[in-house]
Amino acid sequence: KNEVEQSPQNLTAQEGEFITINCSYSVGISALHWLQQHPGGGIVSLFMLSSGKKKHGRLIATINIQEKHSSLHITASHPRDSAVYICAVSGREGNQFYFGTGTSLTVIP
Amino acid sequence: DVKVTQSSRYLVKRTGEKVFLECVQDMDHENMFWYRQDPGLGLRLIYFSYDVKMKEKGDIPEGYSVSREKKERFSLILESASTNQTSMYLCASSLWTDRVYGYTFGSGTRLTVV
């Protein structure tokens, strides 16, 4: 069972390109999260969303609750954006949450 | 800066060995978690603990056990390591159990069982 689906699984982009990573989920959620995992393994939280849109520097995250879909956009991509991006959702029931399988992004100079 | 420290970045063990993965947090968090991460499967919860000496099974507890004798330390134990336990293991801690935001992850331990 895959409560959270991400696409694409792998993405290669040229520096400067606009990048979109998609996330669809099938469960009721209290919030959706975008995480970033660098090659060393450490994970940091980028965004937590329950509606609308959030922006942080060159990163933009949107969510459509009715369609159960979220997107992470990176504008003017840079090689340092190369990482695995993981979508995760917090379920409505207590400590349930679910992770997508991640999107591996490589930005080429 | 808050920190979750995993004792080893890379570990190679033989089949049948008993393996201990250690995780220490300095944030006085109640909740600690162990995940494994595999290509195409994402992060899967093995065990979590919401208090000292308390533990609950996650989605894939088989073949693993845990120990939480002190609040800051959460250990994952592979009683008899097998090759299908080769994976990246991530520890996390948080104030809450239902919000990933507010979690802090360790850097991960890449375990290879040969």
Coordinates of N, CA and C in Angstrom, one line a residue:
Chain A
K1 N 0.9 -1.2 0.0 CA 0.0 0.0 0.0 C 0.9 1.2 0.0
N2 N 0.6 2.2 -0.8 CA 1.3 3.4 -0.9 C 0.4 4.6 -0.6
E3 N 0.4 5.0 0.6 CA -0.5 6.2 0.9 C 0.0 7.5 0.3
V4 N 1.3 7.5 0.0 CA 1.9 8.7 -0.6 C 2.7 8.3 -1.8
E5 N 2.4 9.0 -2.9 CA 3.1 8.7 -4.2 C 3.8 10.0 -4.7
Q6 N 5.1 9.8 -5.1 CA 5.8 11.0 -5.6 C 6.2 10.7 -7.0
S7 N 6.3 11.8 -7.7 CA 6.9 11.7 -9.1 C 7.6 13.0 -9.5
P8 N 8.7 12.9 -10.3 CA 9.3 11.6 -10.7 C 10.1 11.0 -9.6
Q9 N 10.6 9.8 -9.9 CA 11.5 9.2 -8.9 C 12.9 9.7 -9.0
N10 N 13.3 10.1 -10.2 CA 14.6 10.6 -10.5 C 14.5 11.8 -11.4
L11 N 15.3 12.8 -11.2 CA 15.2 14.0 -12.0 C 16.5 14.7 -12.2
T12 N 16.9 14.9 -13.4 CA 18.2 15.6 -13.7 C 17.8 16.9 -14.4
A13 N 18.4 18.0 -14.0 CA 18.1 19.3 -14.5 C 19.4 20.1 -14.8
Q14 N 19.3 21.0 -15.7 CA 20.5 21.9 -15.9 C 20.3 23.1 -14.9
E15 N 21.4 23.6 -14.5 CA 21.4 24.8 -13.6 C 20.5 25.9 -14.2
G16 N 19.7 26.5 -13.3 CA 18.8 27.5 -13.8 C 17.4 27.1 -14.1
E17 N 17.2 25.8 -14.3 CA 15.9 25.3 -14.7 C 14.9 25.4 -13.6
F18 N 13.6 25.5 -14.0 CA 12.5 25.5 -13.0 C 12.2 24.0 -12.8
I19 N 12.1 23.6 -11.6 CA 11.9 22.2 -11.2 C 10.6 22.0 -10.5
T20 N 9.8 21.0 -10.8 CA 8.6 20.6 -10.1 C 8.6 19.2 -9.7
I21 N 8.3 18.9 -8.4 CA 8.2 17.5 -7.9 C 6.8 17.4 -7.4
N22 N 6.1 16.3 -7.7 CA 4.7 16.1 -7.4 C 4.5 15.1 -6.3
C23 N 3.5 15.3 -5.5 CA 3.1 14.3 -4.4 C 1.6 14.2 -4.4
S24 N 1.1 12.9 -4.4 CA -0.3 12.7 -4.3 C -0.5 11.7 -3.1
Y25 N -1.5 11.9 -2.4 CA -1.8 11.1 -1.2 C -3.2 10.6 -1.1
S26 N -3.4 9.5 -0.4 CA -4.7 8.9 -0.5 C -5.4 8.9 0.9
V27 N -4.8 9.4 1.9 CA -5.4 9.4 3.3 C -5.8 10.8 3.7
G28 N -6.7 10.8 4.7 CA -7.0 12.1 5.3 C -5.8 12.6 6.1
I29 N -5.5 13.9 5.9 CA -4.3 14.4 6.6 C -4.5 15.6 7.4
S30 N -3.7 15.8 8.4 CA -3.7 17.0 9.1 C -2.6 18.0 8.6
A31 N -1.6 17.5 7.9 CA -0.6 18.4 7.3 C 0.3 17.5 6.4
L32 N 0.9 18.3 5.4 CA 1.8 17.6 4.5 C 3.1 18.3 4.6
H33 N 4.2 17.5 4.5 CA 5.5 18.0 4.7 C 6.4 17.7 3.6
W34 N 7.3 18.6 3.3 CA 8.4 18.4 2.3 C 9.7 18.4 3.1
L35 N 10.5 17.3 2.9 CA 11.8 17.1 3.5 C 12.9 17.1 2.5
Q36 N 14.1 17.4 2.9 CA 15.2 17.4 2.0 C 16.3 16.5 2.7
Q37 N 16.8 15.6 1.9 CA 17.9 14.7 2.4 C 19.1 14.8 1.5
H38 N 20.2 15.3 2.1 CA 21.4 15.5 1.4 C 22.2 14.2 1.3
P39 N 23.2 14.0 0.4 CA 23.9 12.8 0.2 C 24.4 12.2 1.5
G40 N 24.8 13.0 2.5 CA 25.3 12.5 3.7 C 24.3 11.8 4.5
G41 N 23.0 11.9 4.2 CA 21.9 11.2 4.9 C 21.0 12.0 5.8
G42 N 21.5 13.1 6.3 CA 20.7 13.9 7.2 C 19.5 14.5 6.5
I43 N 18.4 14.6 7.3 CA 17.1 15.1 6.7 C 16.7 16.4 7.4
V44 N 16.3 17.3 6.6 CA 15.8 18.6 7.2 C 14.4 18.8 6.7
S45 N 13.6 19.5 7.5 CA 12.2 19.8 7.1 C 12.2 21.1 6.4
L46 N 11.6 21.1 5.2 CA 11.5 22.4 4.4 C 10.2 23.1 4.6
F47 N 9.1 22.4 4.5 CA 7.8 23.0 4.6 C 6.8 22.1 5.4
M48 N 5.9 22.7 6.1 CA 4.7 22.0 6.6 C 3.5 22.8 6.0
L49 N 2.6 22.1 5.4 CA 1.4 22.8 4.7 C 0.2 22.1 5.2
S50 N -0.9 22.9 5.4 CA -2.2 22.3 5.5 C -3.2 22.9 4.5
S51 N -2.7 24.0 3.9 CA -3.5 24.6 2.8 C -2.7 25.6 2.0
G52 N -3.1 25.9 0.8 CA -2.5 27.0 0.1 C -1.1 26.8 -0.4
K53 N -0.3 27.8 -0.1 CA 1.1 27.9 -0.7 C 2.0 28.5 0.3
K54 N 3.3 28.0 0.3 CA 4.3 28.6 1.1 C 5.6 28.8 0.3
K55 N 6.3 29.9 0.6 CA 7.5 30.2 -0.2 C 8.7 30.4 0.8
H56 N 9.8 29.9 0.4 CA 11.0 30.1 1.2 C 12.2 30.2 0.3
G57 N 12.6 31.4 0.0 CA 13.7 31.6 -0.9 C 13.3 31.2 -2.3
R58 N 14.0 30.3 -2.9 CA 13.7 29.8 -4.3 C 12.8 28.6 -4.2
L59 N 12.3 28.2 -3.1 CA 11.4 27.0 -2.9 C 10.0 27.5 -2.7
I60 N 9.1 26.8 -3.4 CA 7.7 27.1 -3.3 C 7.0 25.7 -3.1
A61 N 6.1 25.7 -2.1 CA 5.3 24.4 -1.9 C 3.8 24.8 -2.0
T62 N 3.0 24.0 -2.7 CA 1.6 24.2 -2.8 C 0.9 23.0 -2.5
I63 N -0.4 23.1 -2.0 CA -1.2 22.0 -1.7 C -2.6 22.2 -2.2
N64 N -3.2 21.2 -2.8 CA -4.6 21.2 -3.1 C -5.3 20.1 -2.3
I65 N -6.0 20.5 -1.3 CA -6.6 19.5 -0.4 C -7.7 18.7 -1.1
Q66 N -8.5 19.4 -1.9 CA -9.6 18.6 -2.6 C -9.0 17.6 -3.5
E67 N -7.9 17.9 -4.2 CA -7.3 16.9 -5.1 C -6.3 16.0 -4.5
K68 N -6.0 16.3 -3.2 CA -5.0 15.5 -2.4 C -3.7 15.5 -3.2
H69 N -3.2 16.6 -3.5 CA -2.0 16.8 -4.3 C -1.2 18.0 -3.8
S70 N 0.1 17.8 -3.8 CA 1.0 18.9 -3.5 C 2.2 18.9 -4.5
S71 N 2.7 20.1 -4.7 CA 3.9 20.2 -5.6 C 5.0 21.0 -4.8
L72 N 6.2 20.6 -5.1 CA 7.4 21.4 -4.6 C 8.1 22.0 -5.9
H73 N 8.2 23.3 -5.9 CA 8.9 23.9 -7.0 C 10.2 24.5 -6.6
I74 N 11.2 24.4 -7.4 CA 12.5 25.1 -7.2 C 12.7 26.0 -8.4
T75 N 12.8 27.3 -8.1 CA 13.1 28.2 -9.2 C 14.6 28.4 -9.3
A76 N 15.1 28.7 -10.5 CA 16.5 29.0 -10.7 C 17.4 27.9 -10.0
S77 N 17.2 26.7 -10.4 CA 17.9 25.6 -9.7 C 19.4 25.7 -9.7
H78 N 20.0 25.2 -8.7 CA 21.5 25.3 -8.5 C 22.0 23.9 -8.1
P79 N 23.3 23.6 -8.5 CA 23.8 22.3 -8.1 C 23.7 22.0 -6.6
R80 N 23.7 23.0 -5.7 CA 23.5 22.7 -4.3 C 22.1 22.2 -3.9
D81 N 21.2 22.4 -4.9 CA 19.8 21.8 -4.6 C 19.8 20.3 -4.8
S82 N 20.9 19.7 -5.3 CA 20.9 18.3 -5.5 C 20.7 17.6 -4.2
A83 N 19.7 16.7 -4.2 CA 19.3 16.1 -2.9 C 18.2 15.1 -3.2
V84 N 17.7 14.4 -2.2 CA 16.5 13.6 -2.3 C 15.4 14.4 -1.6
Y85 N 14.3 14.6 -2.3 CA 13.2 15.4 -1.7 C 12.1 14.4 -1.4
I86 N 11.6 14.4 -0.1 CA 10.6 13.5 0.4 C 9.4 14.2 0.8
C87 N 8.3 13.7 0.3 CA 6.9 14.1 0.7 C 6.4 13.2 1.9
A88 N 5.9 13.8 2.9 CA 5.3 13.0 4.0 C 4.0 13.7 4.5
V89 N 3.1 12.9 4.9 CA 1.8 13.4 5.4 C 1.6 12.9 6.8
S90 N 1.0 13.8 7.6 CA 0.6 13.5 9.0 C -0.9 13.1 8.9
G91 N -1.2 11.9 9.3 CA -2.6 11.4 9.2 C -3.4 12.2 10.3
R92 N -4.7 12.0 10.2 CA -5.6 12.7 11.2 C -5.6 11.9 12.5
E93 N -5.2 10.7 12.5 CA -5.2 9.8 13.7 C -3.9 9.9 14.4
G94 N -3.8 10.6 15.5 CA -2.7 10.5 16.4 C -1.3 10.5 15.7
N95 N -0.6 9.5 15.9 CA 0.8 9.5 15.4 C 1.0 8.7 14.1
Q96 N 0.0 8.8 13.3 CA 0.1 8.2 11.9 C 0.8 9.2 11.0
F97 N 1.8 8.8 10.4 CA 2.3 9.5 9.2 C 3.0 8.6 8.2
Y98 N 3.0 9.1 7.0 CA 3.4 8.3 5.9 C 4.4 9.1 5.0
F99 N 5.4 8.3 4.5 CA 6.4 8.9 3.7 C 6.3 8.5 2.2
G100 N 6.6 9.4 1.3 CA 6.8 9.0 -0.1 C 8.1 8.4 -0.2
T101 N 8.4 7.8 -1.4 CA 9.7 7.1 -1.6 C 10.8 8.1 -2.0
G102 N 10.5 9.3 -2.2 CA 11.5 10.3 -2.5 C 11.8 10.6 -4.0
T103 N 12.2 11.8 -4.3 CA 12.6 12.1 -5.6 C 14.1 12.5 -5.6
S104 N 14.9 11.9 -6.3 CA 16.3 12.2 -6.3 C 16.6 13.2 -7.4
L105 N 17.0 14.4 -7.0 CA 17.3 15.5 -7.9 C 18.8 15.7 -8.1
T106 N 19.2 15.8 -9.3 CA 20.6 16.2 -9.6 C 20.5 17.4 -10.5
V107 N 21.2 18.5 -10.1 CA 21.3 19.7 -10.9 C 22.7 19.8 -11.4
I108 N 22.8 19.8 -12.7 CA 24.1 19.8 -13.4 C 24.5 21.3 -13.7
P109 N 25.8 21.6 -13.4 CA 26.2 23.0 -13.7 C 26.2 23.3 -15.2
Chain B
D1 N 22.3 24.5 18.8 CA 21.6 23.7 17.7 C 21.2 22.3 18.3
V2 N 20.0 21.9 18.0 CA 19.6 20.6 18.4 C 20.3 19.5 17.7
K3 N 20.5 18.4 18.3 CA 21.3 17.4 17.7 C 20.7 16.0 18.0
V4 N 20.7 15.2 17.0 CA 20.5 13.8 17.1 C 21.7 13.1 16.5
T5 N 22.4 12.4 17.4 CA 23.7 11.8 17.0 C 23.6 10.3 16.9
Q6 N 23.9 9.7 15.7 CA 24.0 8.3 15.6 C 25.5 7.9 15.6
S7 N 25.7 6.8 16.3 CA 27.1 6.5 16.7 C 28.0 6.2 15.5
S8 N 27.4 5.5 14.5 CA 28.3 5.1 13.3 C 27.6 5.6 12.0
R9 N 28.5 6.1 11.1 CA 27.9 6.4 9.8 C 27.9 5.2 8.9
Y10 N 28.9 4.4 9.0 CA 29.0 3.2 8.2 C 29.3 2.0 9.1
L11 N 28.7 0.9 8.8 CA 28.9 -0.3 9.6 C 28.8 -1.5 8.7
V12 N 29.7 -2.5 8.8 CA 29.7 -3.7 8.1 C 29.7 -4.8 9.1
K13 N 28.7 -5.7 9.1 CA 28.6 -6.8 10.0 C 28.4 -8.1 9.3
R14 N 28.7 -9.2 10.0 CA 28.5 -10.5 9.4 C 27.1 -11.1 9.7
T15 N 26.6 -11.9 8.9 CA 25.3 -12.6 9.1 C 25.3 -13.3 10.4
G16 N 24.3 -13.1 11.3 CA 24.2 -13.8 12.5 C 24.8 -13.0 13.7
E17 N 25.5 -11.9 13.4 CA 26.0 -11.1 14.5 C 24.9 -10.3 15.2
K18 N 25.1 -10.0 16.4 CA 24.2 -9.1 17.1 C 24.7 -7.7 16.9
V19 N 23.8 -6.8 16.5 CA 24.2 -5.4 16.1 C 23.5 -4.4 16.9
F20 N 24.2 -3.4 17.4 CA 23.6 -2.3 18.2 C 23.8 -1.0 17.4
L21 N 22.7 -0.3 17.1 CA 22.8 1.0 16.6 C 22.3 2.0 17.7
E22 N 23.2 3.0 17.9 CA 22.9 3.9 19.0 C 22.5 5.2 18.5
C23 N 21.6 5.8 19.3 CA 21.1 7.2 18.9 C 21.0 8.0 20.2
V24 N 21.5 9.2 20.2 CA 21.5 10.1 21.3 C 21.0 11.4 20.9
Q25 N 20.0 12.0 21.7 CA 19.5 13.3 21.4 C 19.7 14.2 22.6
D26 N 20.0 15.5 22.3 CA 20.3 16.4 23.4 C 19.2 17.5 23.6
M27 N 17.9 17.2 23.2 CA 16.9 18.1 23.2 C 15.8 17.9 24.3
D28 N 16.0 16.8 25.1 CA 15.1 16.5 26.1 C 13.7 16.1 25.5
H29 N 13.7 15.5 24.3 CA 12.5 15.1 23.6 C 12.0 13.8 24.2
E30 N 10.7 13.7 24.3 CA 10.1 12.5 24.8 C 10.1 11.4 23.8
N31 N 9.9 11.8 22.5 CA 9.7 10.8 21.5 C 10.9 10.5 20.7
M32 N 11.2 9.2 20.4 CA 12.3 8.9 19.6 C 11.9 7.7 18.6
F33 N 12.5 7.7 17.5 CA 12.1 6.8 16.4 C 13.3 6.2 15.7
W34 N 13.0 5.0 15.2 CA 14.0 4.3 14.3 C 13.3 4.0 13.0
Y35 N 13.9 4.4 11.9 CA 13.4 4.1 10.6 C 14.5 3.4 9.8
R36 N 14.1 2.6 8.8 CA 15.0 2.2 7.8 C 14.5 2.8 6.4
Q37 N 15.5 3.1 5.6 CA 15.2 3.7 4.3 C 15.8 2.8 3.2
D38 N 15.0 2.4 2.3 CA 15.4 1.6 1.2 C 15.0 2.1 -0.1
P39 N 15.8 2.0 -1.2 CA 15.4 2.5 -2.5 C 14.0 2.0 -2.9
G40 N 13.2 2.9 -3.4 CA 11.8 2.6 -3.8 C 10.8 2.3 -2.7
L41 N 11.3 2.3 -1.5 CA 10.3 2.0 -0.4 C 10.2 3.2 0.6
G42 N 11.1 4.1 0.5 CA 11.1 5.3 1.3 C 11.4 4.9 2.8
L43 N 11.0 5.8 3.7 CA 11.2 5.6 5.1 C 10.1 4.8 5.7
R44 N 10.6 3.7 6.4 CA 9.6 2.9 7.1 C 9.9 2.8 8.6
L45 N 8.9 2.9 9.4 CA 9.1 3.0 10.9 C 9.3 1.6 11.4
I46 N 10.3 1.4 12.2 CA 10.6 0.1 12.8 C 10.0 0.1 14.2
Y47 N 10.5 1.0 15.1 CA 10.0 1.1 16.4 C 10.0 2.6 16.8
F48 N 9.1 2.9 17.8 CA 9.3 4.3 18.4 C 9.1 4.2 19.9
S49 N 9.5 5.2 20.6 CA 9.4 5.2 22.0 C 8.9 6.6 22.5
Y50 N 7.9 6.7 23.3 CA 7.4 7.9 23.7 C 7.8 8.3 25.2
D51 N 8.5 7.4 25.8 CA 9.0 7.7 27.2 C 10.1 6.6 27.5
V52 N 10.8 6.9 28.5 CA 11.8 5.9 29.0 C 11.1 4.6 29.3
K53 N 11.8 3.5 28.8 CA 11.3 2.2 29.0 C 10.0 1.8 28.3
M54 N 9.5 2.8 27.5 CA 8.3 2.5 26.7 C 8.7 2.4 25.3
K55 N 8.0 1.5 24.6 CA 8.3 1.2 23.2 C 7.1 0.8 22.5
E56 N 7.0 1.1 21.2 CA 5.8 0.6 20.4 C 6.4 0.1 19.0
K57 N 5.8 -0.9 18.5 CA 6.1 -1.4 17.2 C 5.7 -0.4 16.1
G58 N 6.5 -0.3 15.1 CA 6.1 0.5 14.0 C 5.6 -0.5 12.9
D59 N 5.9 -0.2 11.6 CA 5.4 -0.9 10.5 C 6.1 -2.2 10.3
I60 N 7.4 -2.2 10.6 CA 8.3 -3.4 10.2 C 9.2 -3.8 11.4
P61 N 8.6 -4.2 12.5 CA 9.5 -4.5 13.7 C 10.2 -5.8 13.7
E62 N 9.8 -6.7 12.7 CA 10.3 -8.1 12.8 C 11.8 -8.1 12.6
G63 N 12.5 -8.8 13.4 CA 13.9 -8.9 13.4 C 14.7 -7.8 14.1
Y64 N 13.9 -6.9 14.8 CA 14.5 -5.8 15.5 C 14.0 -5.8 16.9
S65 N 14.7 -5.2 17.8 CA 14.2 -4.8 19.1 C 14.9 -3.5 19.5
V66 N 14.4 -2.9 20.5 CA 14.9 -1.5 20.9 C 15.0 -1.5 22.4
S67 N 15.8 -0.5 22.9 CA 16.0 -0.3 24.3 C 16.0 1.2 24.5
R68 N 15.3 1.7 25.6 CA 15.3 3.1 26.0 C 15.4 3.1 27.5
E69 N 16.6 3.0 28.0 CA 16.9 3.1 29.4 C 17.0 4.5 30.0
K70 N 17.4 5.4 29.1 CA 17.5 6.8 29.5 C 16.8 7.6 28.4
K71 N 16.3 8.8 28.8 CA 15.5 9.6 27.9 C 16.3 10.0 26.7
E72 N 17.6 10.2 26.8 CA 18.3 10.8 25.6 C 18.8 9.7 24.7
R73 N 18.7 8.4 25.0 CA 19.3 7.4 24.2 C 18.3 6.3 23.8
F74 N 18.3 6.0 22.5 CA 17.4 5.0 22.0 C 18.2 4.1 21.1
S75 N 18.3 2.8 21.5 CA 19.1 1.9 20.8 C 18.3 0.9 19.9
L76 N 18.7 0.6 18.8 CA 18.1 -0.4 17.9 C 19.0 -1.6 17.9
I77 N 18.4 -2.8 18.1 CA 19.2 -4.0 18.2 C 18.7 -5.0 17.1
L78 N 19.7 -5.5 16.4 CA 19.4 -6.6 15.5 C 20.0 -7.8 16.1
E79 N 19.1 -8.7 16.6 CA 19.5 -9.8 17.4 C 20.4 -10.8 16.7
S80 N 20.1 -11.0 15.4 CA 20.9 -11.9 14.5 C 20.8 -11.3 13.1
A81 N 21.8 -10.5 12.8 CA 21.7 -9.8 11.5 C 21.6 -10.7 10.3
S82 N 20.8 -10.2 9.4 CA 20.6 -11.0 8.1 C 20.9 -10.0 7.0
T83 N 21.1 -10.5 5.8 CA 21.5 -9.7 4.6 C 20.3 -8.8 4.2
N84 N 19.1 -9.2 4.5 CA 18.0 -8.3 4.1 C 17.8 -7.2 5.1
Q85 N 18.7 -7.1 6.1 CA 18.7 -5.9 7.0 C 19.7 -4.9 6.6
T86 N 20.4 -5.1 5.4 CA 21.3 -4.1 4.8 C 20.4 -3.0 4.4
S87 N 20.7 -1.8 5.0 CA 19.9 -0.6 4.7 C 20.5 0.6 5.3
M88 N 19.9 1.8 5.1 CA 20.2 3.0 5.8 C 19.2 3.1 7.0
Y89 N 19.8 3.3 8.2 CA 18.9 3.4 9.4 C 19.0 4.9 9.9
L90 N 17.8 5.4 10.1 CA 17.7 6.8 10.5 C 17.0 6.9 11.9
C91 N 17.6 7.6 12.8 CA 17.0 7.9 14.1 C 16.4 9.3 14.1
A92 N 15.3 9.5 14.8 CA 14.7 10.8 14.9 C 14.2 11.0 16.3
S93 N 14.1 12.3 16.6 CA 13.4 12.6 17.9 C 12.5 13.8 17.7
S94 N 11.5 13.9 18.5 CA 10.5 15.0 18.4 C 9.8 15.3 19.7
L95 N 9.2 16.5 19.8 CA 8.3 16.8 20.9 C 7.0 16.1 20.7
W96 N 6.6 16.0 19.4 CA 5.2 15.4 19.1 C 5.4 14.1 18.3
T97 N 4.3 13.3 18.3 CA 4.4 12.1 17.5 C 3.7 12.3 16.2
D98 N 2.9 13.3 16.0 CA 2.1 13.4 14.7 C 2.5 14.5 13.8
R99 N 3.7 15.1 14.0 CA 4.1 16.1 13.1 C 5.5 15.9 12.7
V100 N 5.8 15.7 11.4 CA 7.2 15.6 11.0 C 7.9 16.9 11.2
Y101 N 7.3 18.0 11.0 CA 7.9 19.3 11.2 C 8.1 19.4 12.7
G102 N 9.3 19.6 13.1 CA 9.6 19.5 14.6 C 10.3 18.3 14.9
Y103 N 10.5 17.4 13.9 CA 11.4 16.3 14.1 C 12.8 16.7 13.8
T104 N 13.7 16.0 14.4 CA 15.1 16.2 14.1 C 15.6 14.8 13.8
F105 N 16.2 14.7 12.6 CA 16.8 13.4 12.2 C 18.3 13.3 12.4
G106 N 18.8 12.1 12.7 CA 20.2 11.9 12.7 C 20.7 11.8 11.3
S107 N 22.0 11.7 11.2 CA 22.7 11.6 9.9 C 22.6 10.3 9.2
G108 N 22.1 9.3 10.0 CA 21.9 8.0 9.4 C 23.1 7.0 9.6
T109 N 22.8 5.8 9.6 CA 23.9 4.7 9.7 C 23.6 3.8 8.5
R110 N 24.6 3.7 7.6 CA 24.5 2.7 6.5 C 25.0 1.4 6.9
L111 N 24.2 0.4 7.1 CA 24.6 -0.9 7.6 C 24.6 -1.9 6.4
T112 N 25.7 -2.6 6.3 CA 25.8 -3.6 5.3 C 26.0 -4.9 6.1
V113 N 25.2 -5.9 5.8 CA 25.3 -7.2 6.4 C 25.8 -8.2 5.3
V114 N 27.0 -8.8 5.6 CA 27.6 -9.7 4.6 C 27.6 -11.2 5.0

